[in-house]
Amino acid sequence: AAGVIQSPRHLIKEKRETATLKCYPIPRHDTVYWYQQGPGQDPQFLISFYEKMQSDKGSIPDRFSAQQFSDYHSELNMSSLELGDSALYFCASSSGRVNTEAFFGQGTRLTVV
Amino acid sequence: AQSVTQPDIHITVSEGASLELRCNYSYGATPYLFWYVQSPGQGLQLLLKYFSGDTLVQGIKGFEAEFKRSQSSFNLRKPSVHWSDAAEYFCAVGGNRDDKIIFGKGTRLHILP
């Protein structure tokens, strides 16, 4: 079965650079969530989208933005990167029309040097 | 606001011994409850979930969890642990449809040979 696809799997950026992370949800899933997991931390909710509209917002820095496109894939844009942004970024998808759990991708490991 | 408490940061058990990881939640409505496992640097793997019905749920890898509404708990159990069970375990709570999932701080499980 198709799973949530995240790209890239690994990314190295320098401070003050920008990064774009992509998430391709499971087919027919209309909801996407983004999480950030720092070293030794639990995943922290950043933002979510339902039917291409932002549905909830968590602890997402102002330097970050995200959107969900017409094909339901989502992108997390990160600007003015800081060392503290180094983390594992997870995307998850679910169906808002059917009660089911969110399925997580394998994550993108971002390292800021 | 929804929250998850995992009181034990680290737990050490001997291989072959039984295991119980504690989880308490706070949620304003009927919760959806999850247990995830994560090996170092890896993604989140869903062990089991509770949506409704039988309060004792079976998961993968021989794990089970029991939902106790009166205690707001969802403890994870395994009758006999294996060295490969050493990992970080996250309890999580969410609602239905497009409600986000909130994670506990995690419990690191160590296995003694």
XYZ file of N, CA and C in Angstrom, chain B residues 6-102:
291
model
N 3.723 10.850 30.011
C 4.412 9.573 30.179
C 5.348 9.767 31.360
N 5.005 9.219 32.506
C 5.739 9.543 33.729
C 7.173 9.013 33.764
N 7.442 7.981 33.003
C 8.761 7.353 33.046
C 9.577 7.765 31.835
N 10.689 8.471 32.086
C 11.563 8.892 30.989
C 12.379 7.697 30.485
N 12.868 6.897 31.435
C 13.646 5.703 31.096
C 13.082 4.518 31.867
N 13.082 3.372 31.213
C 12.730 2.126 31.886
C 13.713 1.059 31.426
N 14.211 0.277 32.381
C 15.127 -0.817 32.065
C 14.520 -2.121 32.546
N 14.457 -3.079 31.651
C 13.955 -4.401 32.009
C 14.892 -5.462 31.424
N 14.867 -6.614 32.018
C 15.679 -7.720 31.515
C 14.965 -8.408 30.364
N 15.740 -8.917 29.455
C 15.151 -9.649 28.339
C 14.333 -10.811 28.872
N 13.129 -10.960 28.341
C 12.236 -12.013 28.793
C 11.279 -11.578 29.884
N 11.550 -10.447 30.496
C 10.666 -9.950 31.549
C 9.465 -9.248 30.930
N 8.458 -9.032 31.771
C 7.267 -8.319 31.294
C 7.508 -6.817 31.350
N 6.675 -6.097 30.595
C 6.861 -4.655 30.456
C 5.525 -3.950 30.569
N 5.526 -2.821 31.241
C 4.365 -1.931 31.208
C 4.862 -0.498 31.143
N 4.446 0.212 30.118
C 4.765 1.623 29.963
C 3.498 2.421 30.236
N 3.633 3.426 31.078
C 2.456 4.168 31.506
C 2.176 5.385 30.619
N 0.900 5.666 30.495
C 0.470 6.820 29.713
C -0.836 7.338 30.289
N -0.868 8.617 30.580
C -2.108 9.278 30.995
C -2.396 10.420 30.028
N -3.641 10.646 29.759
C -3.993 11.654 28.778
C -5.034 12.614 29.346
N -5.115 13.753 28.703
C -6.168 14.721 28.992
C -6.767 15.134 27.659
N -8.064 14.935 27.542
C -8.716 15.261 26.271
C -10.167 15.559 26.545
N -10.701 16.569 25.912
C -12.045 17.034 26.221
C -13.170 16.175 25.696
N -12.864 15.326 24.751
C -13.903 14.480 24.167
C -13.395 13.041 24.149
N -14.085 12.202 23.438
C -13.619 10.823 23.322
C -12.302 10.811 22.563
N -11.257 10.301 23.192
C -9.949 10.379 22.546
C -9.676 9.215 21.606
N -8.843 9.495 20.637
C -8.199 8.431 19.899
C -6.799 8.308 20.507
N -6.378 7.115 20.818
C -5.120 6.905 21.529
C -4.200 6.011 20.715
N -2.924 6.320 20.790
C -1.941 5.620 19.966
C -0.684 5.349 20.786
N 0.001 4.311 20.387
C 1.363 4.082 20.822
C 2.229 3.924 19.568
N 3.335 4.699 19.568
C 4.304 4.619 18.488
C 5.651 4.188 19.073
N 6.446 3.544 18.233
C 7.805 3.191 18.610
C 8.761 3.815 17.609
N 9.907 4.262 18.125
C 10.888 4.908 17.269
C 12.289 4.447 17.648
N 12.990 3.873 16.685
C 14.394 3.540 16.889
C 15.223 4.774 16.572
N 16.431 4.871 17.107
C 17.236 6.085 16.920
C 17.376 6.486 15.462
N 17.035 7.734 15.181
C 17.173 8.274 13.839
C 16.159 7.772 12.839
N 15.196 7.014 13.322
C 14.208 6.423 12.414
C 12.854 7.103 12.525
N 11.919 6.650 11.695
C 10.580 7.192 11.715
C 9.736 6.611 12.830
N 8.491 7.012 12.849
C 7.537 6.562 13.860
C 6.755 5.366 13.323
N 6.773 4.300 14.093
C 6.015 3.121 13.691
C 4.836 2.956 14.646
N 3.645 2.837 14.088
C 2.457 2.668 14.903
C 2.394 1.247 15.454
N 2.339 1.139 16.781
C 2.215 -0.167 17.428
C 0.756 -0.593 17.528
N -0.080 0.328 17.957
C -1.504 0.025 18.116
C -2.266 1.318 18.306
N -3.583 1.199 18.195
C -4.429 2.367 18.351
C -5.750 1.958 18.985
N -6.371 2.922 19.658
C -7.702 2.718 20.219
C -8.603 3.835 19.702
N -9.704 3.417 19.080
C -10.702 4.387 18.642
C -11.983 4.216 19.433
N -12.435 2.982 19.563
C -13.674 2.688 20.284
C -13.765 1.181 20.451
N -14.792 0.736 21.169
C -15.019 -0.691 21.292
C -14.217 -1.313 22.420
N -13.733 -2.511 22.163
C -12.995 -3.265 23.172
C -11.855 -2.427 23.726
N -11.793 -2.318 25.035
C -10.788 -1.449 25.645
C -9.401 -2.078 25.693
N -9.282 -3.341 25.405
C -7.983 -4.004 25.319
C -7.675 -4.183 23.841
N -6.635 -3.517 23.391
C -6.306 -3.568 21.969
C -4.980 -4.285 21.769
N -4.940 -5.050 20.730
C -3.730 -5.786 20.380
C -2.998 -5.050 19.262
N -1.691 -5.072 19.356
C -0.904 -4.405 18.326
C 0.104 -5.341 17.706
N 1.045 -4.730 17.020
C 2.093 -5.520 16.392
C 3.180 -5.852 17.400
N 4.019 -6.783 17.055
C 5.189 -7.163 17.855
C 4.813 -7.668 19.241
N 3.593 -8.157 19.426
C 3.191 -8.730 20.702
C 2.778 -7.731 21.759
N 2.626 -6.468 21.377
C 2.209 -5.435 22.325
C 0.691 -5.370 22.435
N 0.240 -4.944 23.598
C -1.166 -4.665 23.818
C -1.281 -3.442 24.718
N -2.444 -2.829 24.705
C -2.684 -1.670 25.563
C -4.124 -1.708 26.021
N -4.353 -1.159 27.198
C -5.694 -1.147 27.756
C -6.133 0.291 28.021
N -7.267 0.650 27.481
C -7.856 1.963 27.692
C -8.711 1.910 28.948
N -8.409 2.792 29.887
C -9.200 2.897 31.108
C -9.688 4.338 31.230
N -10.937 4.531 30.875
C -11.489 5.883 30.861
C -11.480 6.499 32.258
N -11.804 5.700 33.271
C -11.898 6.221 34.638
C -10.553 6.737 35.138
N -9.477 6.179 34.607
C -8.145 6.593 35.027
C -7.446 7.457 33.972
N -8.134 7.719 32.887
C -7.521 8.467 31.767
C -6.161 7.878 31.420
N -6.130 6.563 31.306
C -4.851 5.908 31.041
C -4.937 5.008 29.821
N -3.783 4.768 29.258
C -3.669 3.896 28.081
C -2.290 3.267 28.161
N -2.118 2.342 29.088
C -0.808 1.740 29.335
C -0.489 0.645 28.334
N 0.760 0.598 27.962
C 1.249 -0.374 26.981
C 1.892 -1.536 27.714
N 1.626 -2.739 27.258
C 2.177 -3.922 27.932
C 2.718 -4.919 26.913
N 3.676 -5.700 27.407
C 4.188 -6.825 26.634
C 4.607 -7.882 27.632
N 4.187 -9.119 27.455
C 4.469 -10.156 28.457
C 5.941 -10.550 28.536
N 6.671 -10.454 27.440
C 8.061 -10.881 27.437
C 8.826 -10.059 26.399
N 9.725 -9.216 26.866
C 10.415 -8.315 25.940
C 11.621 -9.006 25.311
N 11.966 -8.511 24.143
C 13.106 -9.006 23.374
C 14.102 -7.864 23.244
N 15.378 -8.201 23.033
C 16.397 -7.148 22.945
C 16.054 -6.142 21.838
N 15.354 -6.609 20.816
C 15.013 -5.713 19.700
C 13.931 -4.706 20.062
N 13.330 -4.851 21.238
C 12.304 -3.891 21.665
C 12.914 -2.612 22.226
N 14.215 -2.578 22.410
C 14.870 -1.377 22.915
C 14.660 -0.237 21.924
N 14.027 0.827 22.387
C 13.657 1.942 21.510
C 12.995 3.024 22.359
N 12.530 4.068 21.677
C 11.749 5.126 22.327
C 10.283 4.861 22.023
N 9.460 4.965 23.049
C 8.029 4.704 22.886
C 7.244 5.980 23.199
N 6.382 6.335 22.271
C 5.571 7.538 22.426
C 4.092 7.172 22.498
N 3.449 7.683 23.517
C 1.994 7.621 23.605
C 1.453 8.913 22.984
N 0.326 8.822 22.318
C -0.213 10.002 21.649
C -1.728 9.997 21.716
N -2.299 11.181 21.669
C -3.754 11.334 21.716
C -4.208 12.256 20.604
N -5.349 11.966 20.035
C -5.909 12.829 19.012
C -7.399 12.637 18.963
N -8.025 13.492 18.175
C -9.453 13.342 18.006
C -9.752 12.726 16.667
N -10.968 12.808 16.293
C -11.313 12.230 15.009
C -11.071 13.242 13.900
N -11.270 12.800 12.709
C -11.153 13.610 11.512
C -9.836 14.385 11.464
N -9.890 15.683 11.427
C -8.666 16.428 11.169
C -8.013 16.967 12.437
N -8.341 16.401 13.587
C -7.695 16.864 14.813
C -6.268 16.351 14.873
N -5.351 17.204 15.293
C -3.948 16.828 15.324
C -3.690 15.813 16.425
N -2.552 15.110 16.288
C -2.094 14.159 17.285
C -1.070 14.856 18.164
N -1.217 14.688 19.470
C -0.275 15.249 20.430
C 0.474 14.102 21.089
